[in-house]
mmCIF file of C-alpha atoms in Angstrom:
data_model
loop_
_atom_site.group_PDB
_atom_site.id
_atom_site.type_symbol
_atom_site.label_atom_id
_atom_site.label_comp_id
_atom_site.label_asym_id
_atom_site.label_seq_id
_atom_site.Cartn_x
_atom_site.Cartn_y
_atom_site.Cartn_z
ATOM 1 C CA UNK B 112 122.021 189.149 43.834
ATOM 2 C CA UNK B 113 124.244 186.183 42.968
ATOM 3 C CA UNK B 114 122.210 183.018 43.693
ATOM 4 C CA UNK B 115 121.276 179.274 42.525
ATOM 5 C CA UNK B 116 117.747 178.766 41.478
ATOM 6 C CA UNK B 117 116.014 175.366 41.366
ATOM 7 C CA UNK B 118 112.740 174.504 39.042
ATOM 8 C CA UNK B 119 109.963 172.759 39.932
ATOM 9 C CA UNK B 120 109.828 173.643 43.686
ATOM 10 C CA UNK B 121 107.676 170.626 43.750
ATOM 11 C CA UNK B 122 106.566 168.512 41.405
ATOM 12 C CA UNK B 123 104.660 164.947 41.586
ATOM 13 C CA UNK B 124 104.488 162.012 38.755
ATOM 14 C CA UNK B 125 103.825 158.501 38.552
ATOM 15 C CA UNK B 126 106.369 155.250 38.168
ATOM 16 C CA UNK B 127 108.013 155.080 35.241
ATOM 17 C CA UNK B 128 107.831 158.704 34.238
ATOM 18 C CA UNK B 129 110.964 160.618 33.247
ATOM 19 C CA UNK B 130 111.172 163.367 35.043
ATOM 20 C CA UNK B 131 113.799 166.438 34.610
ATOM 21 C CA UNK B 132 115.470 168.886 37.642
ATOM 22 C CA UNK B 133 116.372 172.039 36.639
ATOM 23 C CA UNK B 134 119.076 173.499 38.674
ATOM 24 C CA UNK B 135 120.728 177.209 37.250
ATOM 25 C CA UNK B 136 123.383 180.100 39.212
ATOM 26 C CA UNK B 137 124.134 183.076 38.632
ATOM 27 C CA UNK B 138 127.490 182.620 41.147
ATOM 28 C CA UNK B 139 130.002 182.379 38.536
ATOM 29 C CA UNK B 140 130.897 179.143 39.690
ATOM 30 C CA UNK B 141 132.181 176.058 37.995
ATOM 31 C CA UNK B 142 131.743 173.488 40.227
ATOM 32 C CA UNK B 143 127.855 172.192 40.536
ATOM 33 C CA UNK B 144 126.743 169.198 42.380
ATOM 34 C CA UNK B 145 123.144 167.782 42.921
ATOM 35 C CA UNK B 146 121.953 166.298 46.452
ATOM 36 C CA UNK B 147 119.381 164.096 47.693
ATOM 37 C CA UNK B 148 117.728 164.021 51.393
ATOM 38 C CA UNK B 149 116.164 161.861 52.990
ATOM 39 C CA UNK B 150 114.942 162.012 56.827
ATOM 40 C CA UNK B 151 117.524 160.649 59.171
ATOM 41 C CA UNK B 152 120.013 159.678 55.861
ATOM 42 C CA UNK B 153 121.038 163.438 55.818
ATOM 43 C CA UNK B 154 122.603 164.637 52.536
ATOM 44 C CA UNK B 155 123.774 162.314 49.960
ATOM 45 C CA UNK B 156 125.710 162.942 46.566
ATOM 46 C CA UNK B 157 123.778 161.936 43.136
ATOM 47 C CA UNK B 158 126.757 163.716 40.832
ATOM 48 C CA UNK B 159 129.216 166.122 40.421
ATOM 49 C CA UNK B 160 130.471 168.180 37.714
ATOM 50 C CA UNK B 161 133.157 170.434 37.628
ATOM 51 C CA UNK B 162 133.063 172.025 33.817
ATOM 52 C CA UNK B 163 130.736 171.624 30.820
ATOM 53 C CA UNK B 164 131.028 167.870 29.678
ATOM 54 C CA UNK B 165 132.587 167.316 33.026
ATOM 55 C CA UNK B 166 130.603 164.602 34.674
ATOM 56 C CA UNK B 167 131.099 162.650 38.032
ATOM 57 C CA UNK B 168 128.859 160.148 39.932
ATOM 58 C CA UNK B 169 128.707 160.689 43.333
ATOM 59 C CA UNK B 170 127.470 158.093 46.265
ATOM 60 C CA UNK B 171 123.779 157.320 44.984
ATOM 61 C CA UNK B 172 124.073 157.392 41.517
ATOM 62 C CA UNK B 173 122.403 154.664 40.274
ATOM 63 C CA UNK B 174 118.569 156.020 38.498
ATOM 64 C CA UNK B 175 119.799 159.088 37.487
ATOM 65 C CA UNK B 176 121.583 160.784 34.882
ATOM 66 C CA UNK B 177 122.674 164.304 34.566
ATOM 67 C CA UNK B 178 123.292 166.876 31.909
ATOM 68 C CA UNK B 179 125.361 169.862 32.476
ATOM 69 C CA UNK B 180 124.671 172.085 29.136
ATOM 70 C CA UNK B 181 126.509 175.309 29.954
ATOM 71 C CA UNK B 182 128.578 176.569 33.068
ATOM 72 C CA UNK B 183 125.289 177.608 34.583
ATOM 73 C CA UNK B 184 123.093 174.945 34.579
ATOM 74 C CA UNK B 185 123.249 171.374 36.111
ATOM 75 C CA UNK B 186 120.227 169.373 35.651
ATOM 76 C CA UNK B 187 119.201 166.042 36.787
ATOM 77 C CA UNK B 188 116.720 163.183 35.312
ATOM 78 C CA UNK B 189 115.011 160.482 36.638
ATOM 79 C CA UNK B 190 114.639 158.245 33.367
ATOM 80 C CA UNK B 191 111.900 156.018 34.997
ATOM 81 C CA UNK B 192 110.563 157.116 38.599
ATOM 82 C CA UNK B 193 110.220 154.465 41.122
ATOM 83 C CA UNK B 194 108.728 155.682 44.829
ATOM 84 C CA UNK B 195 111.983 155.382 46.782
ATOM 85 C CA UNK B 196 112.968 158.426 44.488
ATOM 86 C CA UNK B 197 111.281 160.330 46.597
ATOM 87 C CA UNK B 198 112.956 162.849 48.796
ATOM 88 C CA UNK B 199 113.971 166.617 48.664
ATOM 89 C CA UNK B 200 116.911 167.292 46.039
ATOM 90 C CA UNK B 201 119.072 169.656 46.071
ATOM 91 C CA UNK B 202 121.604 171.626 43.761
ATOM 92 C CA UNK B 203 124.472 173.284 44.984
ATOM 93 C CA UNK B 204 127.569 175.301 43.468
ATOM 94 C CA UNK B 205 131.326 175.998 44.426
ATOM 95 C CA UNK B 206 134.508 178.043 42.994
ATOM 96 C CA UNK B 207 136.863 175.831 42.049
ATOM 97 C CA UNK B 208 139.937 175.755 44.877
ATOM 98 C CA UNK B 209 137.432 176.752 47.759
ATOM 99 C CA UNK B 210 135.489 173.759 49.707
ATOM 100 C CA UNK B 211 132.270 176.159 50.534
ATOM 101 C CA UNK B 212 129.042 175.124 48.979
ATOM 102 C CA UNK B 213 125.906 177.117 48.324
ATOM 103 C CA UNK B 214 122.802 175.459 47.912
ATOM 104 C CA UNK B 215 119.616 175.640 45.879
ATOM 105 C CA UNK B 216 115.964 176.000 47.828
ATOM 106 C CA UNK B 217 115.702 172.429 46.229
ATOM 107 C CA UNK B 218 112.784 170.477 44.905
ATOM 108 C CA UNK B 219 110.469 168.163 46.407
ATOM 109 C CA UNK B 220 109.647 165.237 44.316
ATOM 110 C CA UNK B 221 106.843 162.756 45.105
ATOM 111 C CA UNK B 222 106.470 159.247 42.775
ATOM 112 C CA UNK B 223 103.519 157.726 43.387
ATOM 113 C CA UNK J 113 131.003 155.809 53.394
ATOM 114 C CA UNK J 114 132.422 157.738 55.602
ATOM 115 C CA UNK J 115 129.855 159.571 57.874
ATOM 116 C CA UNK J 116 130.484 162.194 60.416
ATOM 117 C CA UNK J 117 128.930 161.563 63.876
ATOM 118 C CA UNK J 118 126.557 164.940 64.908
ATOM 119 C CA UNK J 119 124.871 165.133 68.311
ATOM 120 C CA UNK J 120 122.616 165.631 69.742
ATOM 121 C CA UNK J 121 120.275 164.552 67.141
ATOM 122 C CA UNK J 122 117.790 167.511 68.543
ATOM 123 C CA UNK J 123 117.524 169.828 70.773
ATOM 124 C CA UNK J 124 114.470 171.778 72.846
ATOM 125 C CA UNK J 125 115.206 174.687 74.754
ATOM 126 C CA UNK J 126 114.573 177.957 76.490
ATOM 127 C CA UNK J 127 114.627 181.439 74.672
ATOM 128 C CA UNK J 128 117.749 183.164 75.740
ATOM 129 C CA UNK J 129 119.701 179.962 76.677
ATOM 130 C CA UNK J 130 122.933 179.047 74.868
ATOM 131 C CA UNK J 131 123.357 176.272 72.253
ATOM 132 C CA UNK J 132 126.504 173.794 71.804
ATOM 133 C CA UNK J 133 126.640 170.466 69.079
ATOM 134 C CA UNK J 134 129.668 169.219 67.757
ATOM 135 C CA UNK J 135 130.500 166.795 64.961
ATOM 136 C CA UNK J 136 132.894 163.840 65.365
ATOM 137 C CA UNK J 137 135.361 162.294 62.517
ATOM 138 C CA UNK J 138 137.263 159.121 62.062
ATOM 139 C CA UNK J 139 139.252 160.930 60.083
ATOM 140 C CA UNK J 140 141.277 164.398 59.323
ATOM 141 C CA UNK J 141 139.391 166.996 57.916
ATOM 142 C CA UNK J 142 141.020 169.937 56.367
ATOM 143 C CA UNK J 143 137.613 172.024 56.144
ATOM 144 C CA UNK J 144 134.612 172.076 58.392
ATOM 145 C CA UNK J 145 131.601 173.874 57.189
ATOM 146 C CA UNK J 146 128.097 174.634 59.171
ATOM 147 C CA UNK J 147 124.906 174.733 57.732
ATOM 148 C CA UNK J 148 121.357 175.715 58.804
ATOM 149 C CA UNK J 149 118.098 174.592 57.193
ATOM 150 C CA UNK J 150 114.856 176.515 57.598
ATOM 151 C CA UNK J 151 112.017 173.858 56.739
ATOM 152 C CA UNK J 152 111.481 173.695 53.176
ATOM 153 C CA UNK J 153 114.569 175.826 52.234
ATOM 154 C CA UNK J 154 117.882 174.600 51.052
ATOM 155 C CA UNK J 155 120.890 175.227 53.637
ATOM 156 C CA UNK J 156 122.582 177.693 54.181
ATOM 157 C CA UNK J 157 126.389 178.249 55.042
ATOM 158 C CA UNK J 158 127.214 179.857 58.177
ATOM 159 C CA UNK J 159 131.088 179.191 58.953
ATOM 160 C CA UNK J 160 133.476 178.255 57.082
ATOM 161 C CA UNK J 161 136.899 176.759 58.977
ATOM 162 C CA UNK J 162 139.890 176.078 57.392
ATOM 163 C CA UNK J 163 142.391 175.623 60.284
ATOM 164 C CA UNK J 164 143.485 173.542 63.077
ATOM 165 C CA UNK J 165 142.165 176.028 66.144
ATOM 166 C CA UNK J 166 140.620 178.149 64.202
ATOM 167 C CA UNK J 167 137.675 179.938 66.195
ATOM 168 C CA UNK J 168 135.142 182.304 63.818
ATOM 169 C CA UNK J 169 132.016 183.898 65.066
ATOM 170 C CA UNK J 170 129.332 185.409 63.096
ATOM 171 C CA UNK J 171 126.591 187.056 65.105
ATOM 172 C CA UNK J 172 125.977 185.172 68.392
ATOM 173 C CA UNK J 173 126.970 181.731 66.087
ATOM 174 C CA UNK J 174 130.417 181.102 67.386
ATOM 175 C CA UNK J 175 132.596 177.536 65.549
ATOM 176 C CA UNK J 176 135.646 176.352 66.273
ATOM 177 C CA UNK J 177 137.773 173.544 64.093
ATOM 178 C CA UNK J 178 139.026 171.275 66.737
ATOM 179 C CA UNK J 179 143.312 171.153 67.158
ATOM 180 C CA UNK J 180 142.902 167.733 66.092
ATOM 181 C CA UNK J 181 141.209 168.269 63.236
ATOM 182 C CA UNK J 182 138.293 165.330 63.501
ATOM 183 C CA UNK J 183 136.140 167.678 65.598
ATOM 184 C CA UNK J 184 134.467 170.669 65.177
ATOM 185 C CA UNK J 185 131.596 172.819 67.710
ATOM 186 C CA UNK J 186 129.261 175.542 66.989
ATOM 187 C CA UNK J 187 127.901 177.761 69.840
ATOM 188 C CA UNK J 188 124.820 179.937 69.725
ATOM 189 C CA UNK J 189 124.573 182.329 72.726
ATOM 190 C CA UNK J 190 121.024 183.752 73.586
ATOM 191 C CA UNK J 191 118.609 181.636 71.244
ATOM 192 C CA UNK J 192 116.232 183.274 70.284
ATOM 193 C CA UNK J 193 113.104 181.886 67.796
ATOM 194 C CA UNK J 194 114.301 182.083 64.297
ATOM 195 C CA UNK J 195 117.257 179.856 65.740
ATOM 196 C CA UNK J 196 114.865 177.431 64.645
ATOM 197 C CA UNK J 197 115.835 174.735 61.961
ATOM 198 C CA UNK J 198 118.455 171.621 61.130
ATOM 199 C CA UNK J 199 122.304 172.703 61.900
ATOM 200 C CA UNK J 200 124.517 170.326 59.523
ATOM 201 C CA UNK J 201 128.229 169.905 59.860
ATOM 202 C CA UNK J 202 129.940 169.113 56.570
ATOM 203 C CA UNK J 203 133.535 168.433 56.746
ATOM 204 C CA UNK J 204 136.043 167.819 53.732
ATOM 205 C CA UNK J 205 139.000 165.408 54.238
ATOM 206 C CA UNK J 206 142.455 165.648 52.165
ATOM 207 C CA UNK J 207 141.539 162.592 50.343
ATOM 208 C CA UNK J 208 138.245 164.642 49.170
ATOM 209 C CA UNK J 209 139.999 167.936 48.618
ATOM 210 C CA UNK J 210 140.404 167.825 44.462
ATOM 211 C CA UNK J 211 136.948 166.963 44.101
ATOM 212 C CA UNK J 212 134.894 168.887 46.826
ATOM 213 C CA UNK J 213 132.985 165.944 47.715
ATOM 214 C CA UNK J 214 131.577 167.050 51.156
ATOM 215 C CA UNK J 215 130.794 165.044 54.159
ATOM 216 C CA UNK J 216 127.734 165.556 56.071
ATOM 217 C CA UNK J 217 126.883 165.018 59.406
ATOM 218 C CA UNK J 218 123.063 163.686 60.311
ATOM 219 C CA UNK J 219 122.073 167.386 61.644
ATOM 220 C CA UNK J 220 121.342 168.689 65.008
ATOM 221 C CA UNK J 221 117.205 169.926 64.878
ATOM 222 C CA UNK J 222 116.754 172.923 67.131
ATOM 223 C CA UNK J 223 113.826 173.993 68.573
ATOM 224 C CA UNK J 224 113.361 177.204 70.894
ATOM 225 C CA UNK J 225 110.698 177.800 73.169
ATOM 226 C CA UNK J 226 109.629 180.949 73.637
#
């Protein structure tokens, strides 16, 4: 079954750790995007990509890079963790020409 | 940035009694997506609309993209427990359309009493 897979599930580290999301789909897609959450701020875009070497910051970008290494994974890095990085993030993909999303079962990050 | 206004913020009710929320736009959308979230799962899509009007059920979820197009509503008819979860709107506007950059709403939490 087609589907986006997210690794760690959960993961806790200290300040000033780097820290790497893995996001990967098996969709087909070419458009991959990663999300943060935060209760009562709903969903907010980190980056975007749209092709390999195709990178776009999004609302929140600021702390965070990402790398997208091949059409079918997306991942995101916190290059030093502060404790307002934490949240739930998710990764999500789309086909190119069609708005629908599909999302990741995400990854709950705690910095301590 | 722009936000989409979602309501009611949450929601407790009866098994068996029907569900309505609604999201709210500034602006034009040309797409209005819903979502529900299970805790500790990602969300998942359950309409997609694409047209001024349009009305799309699937199961006893019924949406409908308002005629002028900075609405939407989504219906659930006899709730039942695994109704439980966040509903998200997530609307696109033609400004966003090359890049897919959605729009959320804050998300309607439902709970259902047995």
């Amino acid at each position: 079954d087609a589907d986006v897979t997210q690794t760690p599930r959960n993961r806790i580290t200290k300040t000033g750790k780097r820290i790497m999301l893995e996001c990967s789909q098996t969709k087909g897609h070419d458009r991959m995007y990663w999300y943060r959450q935060d209760p009562g701020l709903g969903l907010r875009l980190i980056y975007y990509s749209f092709d390999v070497k195709d990178i776009n910051k999004g609302e929140i970008s600021d702390g965070y890079s990402v790398s997208r290494q091949a059409q079918a994974k997306f991942s995101l890095s916190l290059e030093s963790a502060i404790p307002n990085q934490t949240a739930l993030y998710f990764c999500a993909t789309a086909r190119s020409s069609y708005n629908e999303q599909f999302f990741g079962p995400g990854t709950r990050l705690t910095v301590l | 940035g722009q936000q989409l206004n979602q309501s009611p913020q949450s929601m407790f009710i009866q098994e068996g009694e029907d569900v309505s929320m609604n999201c709210t736009s500034s602006s034009i959308f040309n797409t209005w997506l819903w979502y529900k979230q299970d805790p500790g799962e990602g969300p998942v899509l359950l309409i997609a609309l694409y047209k001024a009007g349009e009305l799309t059920s699937n199961g006893r979820l019924t949406a409908q993209f308002g005629i002028t197009r900075k609405d939407s509503f989504l219906n659930i008819s006899a709730s039942i427990p695994s109704d439980v979860g966040i509903y998200f709107c997530a609307g696109l506007n033609f400004g966003s359309s090359n890049t897919g950059k959605l729009i959320f709403g804050q998300g309607t939490t439902l709970q259902v009493k047995p």
